[in-house]
Short mmCIF file of C-alpha atoms (C1' of nucleotides) in Angstrom, two decimals:
data_model
loop_
_atom_site.label_atom_id
_atom_site.label_comp_id
_atom_site.label_asym_id
_atom_site.label_seq_id
_atom_site.Cartn_x
_atom_site.Cartn_y
_atom_site.Cartn_z
CA UNK Q 1 -0.17 -0.07 -0.35
CA UNK Q 2 3.17 2.33 -0.58
CA UNK Q 3 2.46 6.27 -0.88
CA UNK Q 4 -2.07 5.67 -1.48
CA UNK Q 5 -3.96 7.23 1.19
CA UNK Q 6 -6.85 5.85 0.00
CA UNK Q 7 -6.02 2.41 0.12
CA UNK Q 8 -6.47 2.90 4.39
CA UNK Q 9 -9.18 0.76 5.24
CA UNK Q 10 -9.58 -1.37 1.88
CA UNK Q 11 -6.42 -3.82 2.30
CA UNK Q 12 -8.69 -5.89 4.40
CA UNK Q 13 -11.48 -6.34 1.96
CA UNK Q 14 -8.97 -7.28 -0.52
CA UNK Q 15 -7.66 -10.20 0.65
CA UNK Q 16 -11.31 -11.02 1.87
CA UNK Q 17 -12.15 -11.28 -1.73
CA UNK Q 18 -8.55 -12.77 -3.40
CA UNK Q 19 -9.25 -15.75 -1.23
CA UNK Q 20 -12.74 -15.77 -1.44
CA UNK Q 21 -11.96 -16.26 -5.35
CA UNK Q 22 -8.74 -18.96 -5.35
CA UNK Q 23 -9.57 -21.36 -1.97
CA UNK Q 24 -6.42 -20.59 -0.38
CA UNK Q 25 -3.38 -18.90 0.22
CA UNK Q 26 -0.14 -17.33 1.56
CA UNK Q 27 0.61 -14.31 2.23
CA UNK Q 28 3.76 -13.50 -0.05
CA UNK Q 29 1.15 -15.24 -2.26
CA UNK Q 30 -1.16 -12.51 -1.79
CA UNK Q 31 1.40 -9.99 -2.31
CA UNK Q 32 2.59 -11.27 -5.42
CA UNK Q 33 -1.18 -11.62 -6.78
CA UNK Q 34 -2.18 -8.46 -5.79
CA UNK Q 35 1.45 -7.08 -7.44
CA UNK Q 36 -0.17 -9.51 -10.59
CA UNK Q 37 -3.77 -8.33 -10.53
CA UNK Q 38 -3.34 -4.16 -10.67
CA UNK Q 39 -0.19 -4.27 -12.31
CA UNK Q 40 1.61 -3.15 -10.03
CA UNK Q 41 -0.35 -0.45 -9.29
CA UNK Q 42 -0.47 -1.33 -5.03
CA UNK Q 43 1.95 -2.95 -3.90
CA UNK Q 44 0.86 -3.69 0.01
CA UNK Q 45 3.76 -4.35 2.30
CA UNK Q 46 5.25 -6.69 4.59
CA UNK Q 47 4.07 -4.83 7.43
CA UNK Q 48 0.82 -4.28 6.62
CA UNK Q 49 -0.63 -7.30 5.21
CA UNK Q 50 0.62 -9.57 8.41
CA UNK Q 51 -1.17 -7.42 10.47
CA UNK Q 52 -3.89 -7.39 8.58
CA UNK Q 53 -4.17 -11.77 7.98
CA UNK Q 54 -3.62 -12.38 12.12
CA UNK Q 55 -6.67 -9.38 12.57
CA UNK Q 56 -9.15 -11.19 10.43
CA UNK Q 57 -8.10 -14.76 11.73
CA UNK Q 58 -8.06 -13.23 15.31
CA UNK Q 59 -12.09 -12.14 14.04
CA UNK Q 60 -12.81 -15.84 13.13
CA UNK Q 61 -13.15 -14.58 9.76
CA UNK Q 62 -9.62 -16.52 8.51
CA UNK Q 63 -8.07 -20.43 9.78
CA UNK Q 64 -4.59 -22.32 9.26
CA UNK Q 65 -2.91 -24.12 7.43
CA UNK Q 66 1.06 -25.29 8.03
CA UNK Q 67 2.69 -26.19 5.14
CA UNK Q 68 6.51 -27.37 4.30
CA UNK Q 69 6.91 -26.81 1.18
CA UNK Q 70 10.18 -26.46 -0.51
CA UNK Q 71 12.35 -26.66 2.83
CA UNK Q 72 10.12 -23.52 3.66
CA UNK Q 73 6.88 -22.74 5.83
CA UNK Q 74 3.56 -22.08 4.50
CA UNK Q 75 0.34 -20.71 6.08
CA UNK Q 76 -2.25 -21.24 3.93
CA UNK Q 77 -5.49 -19.26 5.04
CA UNK Q 78 -8.65 -19.52 3.58
CA UNK Q 79 -11.76 -18.61 4.39
CA UNK Q 80 -13.55 -19.20 7.40
CA UNK Q 81 -17.75 -19.88 7.52
CA UNK Q 82 -17.86 -16.01 8.75
CA UNK Q 83 -15.03 -14.81 6.79
CA UNK Q 84 -17.33 -15.89 3.30
CA UNK Q 85 -19.73 -14.03 5.80
CA UNK Q 86 -18.26 -11.17 5.54
CA UNK Q 87 -16.35 -11.14 1.89
CA UNK Q 88 -20.14 -10.70 0.98
CA UNK Q 89 -20.21 -7.21 3.37
CA UNK Q 90 -17.24 -6.07 2.51
CA UNK Q 91 -17.56 -5.71 -1.67
CA UNK Q 92 -21.17 -4.86 -0.12
CA UNK Q 93 -19.73 -1.24 1.39
CA UNK Q 94 -16.33 -0.97 -1.83
CA UNK Q 95 -18.82 -0.67 -3.74
CA UNK Q 96 -21.54 2.42 -2.43
CA UNK Q 97 -18.21 3.49 -0.78
CA UNK Q 98 -16.68 3.69 -4.68
CA UNK Q 99 -20.56 5.00 -6.10
CA UNK Q 100 -20.93 7.72 -3.28
CA UNK Q 101 -17.04 8.72 -3.48
CA UNK Q 102 -18.69 8.66 -7.41
CA UNK Q 103 -21.53 11.05 -6.26
CA UNK Q 104 -19.79 13.99 -4.84
CA UNK Q 105 -17.28 14.08 -7.49
CA UNK Q 106 -18.93 13.64 -10.82
CA UNK Q 107 -20.01 16.27 -12.02
CA UNK Q 108 -24.91 15.14 -11.64
CA UNK Q 109 -25.59 14.30 -15.08
CA UNK Q 110 -29.67 15.01 -13.83
CA UNK E 1 -17.42 9.65 8.25
CA UNK E 2 -19.32 7.07 10.66
CA UNK E 3 -18.74 3.80 10.52
CA UNK E 4 -17.14 3.15 6.94
CA UNK E 5 -13.73 2.52 7.57
CA UNK E 6 -13.22 3.10 3.36
CA UNK E 7 -13.53 6.79 4.43
CA UNK E 8 -10.61 6.51 5.63
CA UNK E 9 -6.96 9.46 3.44
CA UNK E 10 -10.43 10.35 1.13
CA UNK E 11 -12.01 13.67 3.50
CA UNK E 12 -9.37 16.11 1.97
CA UNK E 13 -10.17 14.79 -1.22
CA UNK E 14 -13.83 15.86 -0.95
CA UNK E 15 -13.41 18.95 0.55
CA UNK E 16 -11.27 20.30 -2.62
CA UNK E 17 -13.26 19.78 -4.57
CA UNK E 18 -16.31 20.77 -3.07
CA UNK E 19 -14.16 24.68 -2.27
CA UNK E 20 -13.47 24.05 -6.23
CA UNK E 21 -16.70 23.60 -7.24
CA UNK E 22 -18.57 26.27 -4.95
CA UNK E 23 -16.14 28.71 -4.80
CA UNK E 24 -15.91 29.13 -0.89
CA UNK E 25 -17.85 27.80 1.85
CA UNK E 26 -17.64 27.38 5.38
CA UNK E 27 -16.70 24.13 7.38
CA UNK E 28 -20.14 23.43 9.07
CA UNK E 29 -22.13 24.38 5.12
CA UNK E 30 -19.91 21.26 4.33
CA UNK E 31 -20.98 19.55 6.96
CA UNK E 32 -24.72 20.04 5.20
CA UNK E 33 -23.58 19.77 1.66
CA UNK E 34 -22.68 15.91 1.87
CA UNK E 35 -25.63 15.32 4.06
CA UNK E 36 -27.06 16.52 0.89
CA UNK E 37 -24.89 15.05 -1.90
CA UNK E 38 -24.86 11.84 -0.68
CA UNK E 39 -28.37 11.71 0.63
CA UNK E 40 -27.06 10.46 4.05
CA UNK E 41 -24.06 7.90 3.32
CA UNK E 42 -21.50 10.09 4.48
CA UNK E 43 -21.30 12.05 8.25
CA UNK E 44 -18.68 14.34 7.96
CA UNK E 45 -18.77 14.97 12.14
CA UNK E 46 -17.03 17.99 13.90
CA UNK E 47 -14.10 16.42 14.73
CA UNK E 48 -12.84 15.04 11.60
CA UNK E 49 -13.07 18.04 9.36
CA UNK E 50 -11.89 20.51 11.64
CA UNK E 51 -7.97 19.80 12.07
CA UNK E 52 -8.28 18.54 8.14
CA UNK E 53 -9.84 22.39 7.14
CA UNK E 54 -6.30 23.46 9.43
CA UNK E 55 -4.17 20.67 8.21
CA UNK E 56 -5.05 21.44 4.42
CA UNK E 57 -4.58 25.38 5.44
CA UNK E 58 -1.59 24.90 6.48
CA UNK E 59 -0.69 23.41 3.72
CA UNK E 60 -0.93 25.68 1.54
CA UNK E 61 -3.61 24.72 -0.38
CA UNK E 62 -6.75 27.34 1.73
CA UNK E 63 -7.12 30.50 2.12
CA UNK E 64 -8.96 31.83 4.78
CA UNK E 65 -12.21 34.76 4.70
CA UNK E 66 -13.19 35.35 9.00
CA UNK E 67 -16.78 36.86 8.34
CA UNK E 68 -20.14 37.55 10.40
CA UNK E 69 -22.96 36.27 9.52
CA UNK E 70 -26.34 36.76 11.96
CA UNK E 71 -23.59 37.25 15.63
CA UNK E 72 -21.84 34.42 14.09
CA UNK E 73 -18.31 34.07 12.79
CA UNK E 74 -17.83 32.38 9.64
CA UNK E 75 -14.56 30.78 8.33
CA UNK E 76 -15.06 30.97 4.82
CA UNK E 77 -11.95 28.53 3.15
CA UNK E 78 -11.87 29.01 -0.87
CA UNK E 79 -8.43 27.32 -2.92
CA UNK E 80 -4.77 29.25 -3.47
CA UNK E 81 -3.31 28.58 -6.99
CA UNK E 82 -1.59 25.01 -4.99
CA UNK E 83 -5.03 24.44 -3.94
CA UNK E 84 -6.17 24.76 -7.37
CA UNK E 85 -3.55 22.16 -8.55
CA UNK E 86 -4.30 19.81 -5.68
CA UNK E 87 -7.78 19.40 -6.20
CA UNK E 88 -7.22 17.62 -9.91
CA UNK E 89 -4.11 15.36 -8.47
CA UNK E 90 -6.06 14.15 -5.99
CA UNK E 91 -9.04 13.36 -8.16
CA UNK E 92 -7.28 11.73 -10.97
CA UNK E 93 -5.82 9.51 -7.68
CA UNK E 94 -9.47 8.79 -7.04
CA UNK E 95 -10.03 7.70 -9.97
CA UNK E 96 -6.92 5.40 -10.07
CA UNK E 97 -7.51 4.11 -6.92
CA UNK E 98 -12.03 3.25 -7.47
CA UNK E 99 -10.29 1.87 -11.08
CA UNK E 100 -7.75 0.01 -9.30
CA UNK E 101 -10.29 -1.43 -6.66
CA UNK E 102 -12.59 -2.07 -9.68
CA UNK E 103 -10.35 -4.79 -10.95
CA UNK E 104 -9.72 -5.84 -7.86
CA UNK E 105 -13.31 -7.83 -7.55
CA UNK E 106 -14.39 -7.24 -10.02
CA UNK E 107 -15.12 -10.26 -12.09
CA UNK E 108 -12.13 -10.31 -15.38
CA UNK E 109 -14.28 -9.63 -18.79
CA UNK E 110 -11.35 -10.17 -20.87
"C1'" DT I 1 -37.33 27.16 29.32
"C1'" DA I 2 -35.52 23.53 27.10
"C1'" DA I 3 -33.83 21.07 23.56
"C1'" DT I 4 -32.05 21.93 18.10
"C1'" DA I 5 -29.66 23.92 15.20
"C1'" DT I 6 -25.83 27.07 13.68
"C1'" DA I 7 -20.41 27.38 14.51
"C1'" DC I 8 -16.29 26.26 16.00
"C1'" DT I 9 -12.43 24.07 18.33
"C1'" DT I 10 -9.79 21.28 20.99
"C1'" DA I 11 -7.71 16.48 23.53
"C1'" DA I 12 -7.33 11.47 23.95
"C1'" DG I 13 -7.49 7.38 22.20
"C1'" DA I 14 -8.29 3.00 18.68
"C1'" DT I 15 -7.11 2.15 13.94
"C1'" DT I 16 -4.48 0.82 9.68
"C1'" DC I 17 -1.10 1.86 8.24
"C1'" DT I 18 4.58 3.67 7.14
"C1'" DT I 19 9.72 2.55 7.80
"C1'" DG I 20 12.72 -0.38 9.34
"C1'" DG I 21 14.08 -3.80 11.05
"C1'" DG I 22 14.74 -8.87 12.46
"C1'" DT I 23 15.06 -14.43 11.13
"C1'" DA I 24 15.71 -17.76 7.62
"C1'" DT I 25 16.59 -21.25 3.17
"C1'" DA I 26 17.13 -20.46 -1.47
"C1'" DG I 27 18.96 -19.88 -6.11
"C1'" DC I 28 21.77 -17.43 -9.24
"C1'" DA I 29 25.39 -14.14 -10.58
"C1'" DA I 30 30.76 -12.56 -10.13
"C1'" DT T 1 32.02 -18.54 -3.09
"C1'" DT T 2 31.07 -14.09 -1.26
"C1'" DG T 3 27.17 -11.93 -2.05
"C1'" DC T 4 22.57 -10.06 -4.48
"C1'" DT T 5 17.60 -11.51 -5.24
"C1'" DA T 6 14.10 -14.31 -4.45
"C1'" DT T 7 11.19 -17.17 -1.50
"C1'" DA T 8 8.55 -16.48 3.40
"C1'" DC T 9 7.80 -15.48 8.10
"C1'" DC T 10 7.37 -12.00 11.90
"C1'" DC T 11 7.47 -7.66 15.08
"C1'" DA T 12 7.30 -2.72 16.49
"C1'" DA T 13 7.67 2.38 17.36
"C1'" DG T 14 6.28 6.03 14.29
"C1'" DA T 15 2.98 8.52 11.51
"C1'" DA T 16 -1.77 9.21 9.75
"C1'" DT T 17 -6.26 10.45 9.90
"C1'" DC T 18 -10.17 9.36 12.23
"C1'" DT T 19 -13.85 8.79 16.21
"C1'" DT T 20 -15.66 10.24 20.03
"C1'" DA T 21 -16.22 13.44 23.55
"C1'" DA T 22 -15.65 17.07 25.77
"C1'" DG T 23 -16.09 23.08 25.10
"C1'" DT T 24 -18.06 27.52 24.38
"C1'" DA T 25 -21.63 30.69 22.56
"C1'" DT T 26 -25.31 32.35 19.74
"C1'" DA T 27 -30.20 31.00 17.55
"C1'" DT T 28 -34.93 29.95 16.62
"C1'" DT T 29 -38.16 26.08 17.74
"C1'" DA T 30 -41.64 23.62 20.49
#
DNA sequence: TAATATACTTAAGATTCTTGGGTATAGCAA
DNA sequence: TTGCTATACCCAAGAATCTTAAGTATATTA
């Protein structure tokens, strides 16, 4: 989330949405996926990502599985049932936000 | 900005845009205008608004004129030259943000 | 006469980042 | 073989931006 104040508050939405689409992912994978999907626009720093994952887990939205791959540990995250509900909620909040900002920013057409 | 985390970071953009459209406004007027424009979706609290106005003024984007109306003081804010430049910059950041979020959130059509 | 609206200010605390550090393995280049 | 880059995780100090809640004061409405 380097340098872009507007992304504040949207990280948990992004994480939840990606996990909803991809089933399960590990932290590093999420940073890379976001970089590709946004064509480099959005770079999620590890200092932001990992605390966010821990919080979502603590809130009961994510569950964890450890796995050893190439002699390196990975923590795979996936949605809990509550997490699935939360994705839908977060996405509708995001859509509402975008709509509201467009009301404020775009010249009224009516 | 009650209860909506996503609005974090967007307040200065909103203020600058409104002042760009309306020439000059005072704080209380801004809160009311936003409420009307967003049909109640976004309520800017005074605890957020006034510090934000003071910061924008300190950054050189806004200038102030005092005026006495109905025996009550009003502080009218308007854009400086730098402020006018900043509006354009903030608006394009917001458009970029919205576009990026839609890339992340909407199913790819291509 | 008490509540609501108008109008501005500030301070403590919460949340969510950035920045910068740490640990460790693997692979590639000098 | 040595150092850089990539992979993969973690944490803490500080910054930025908000919420909450308080204070000051006048005008209007119930």
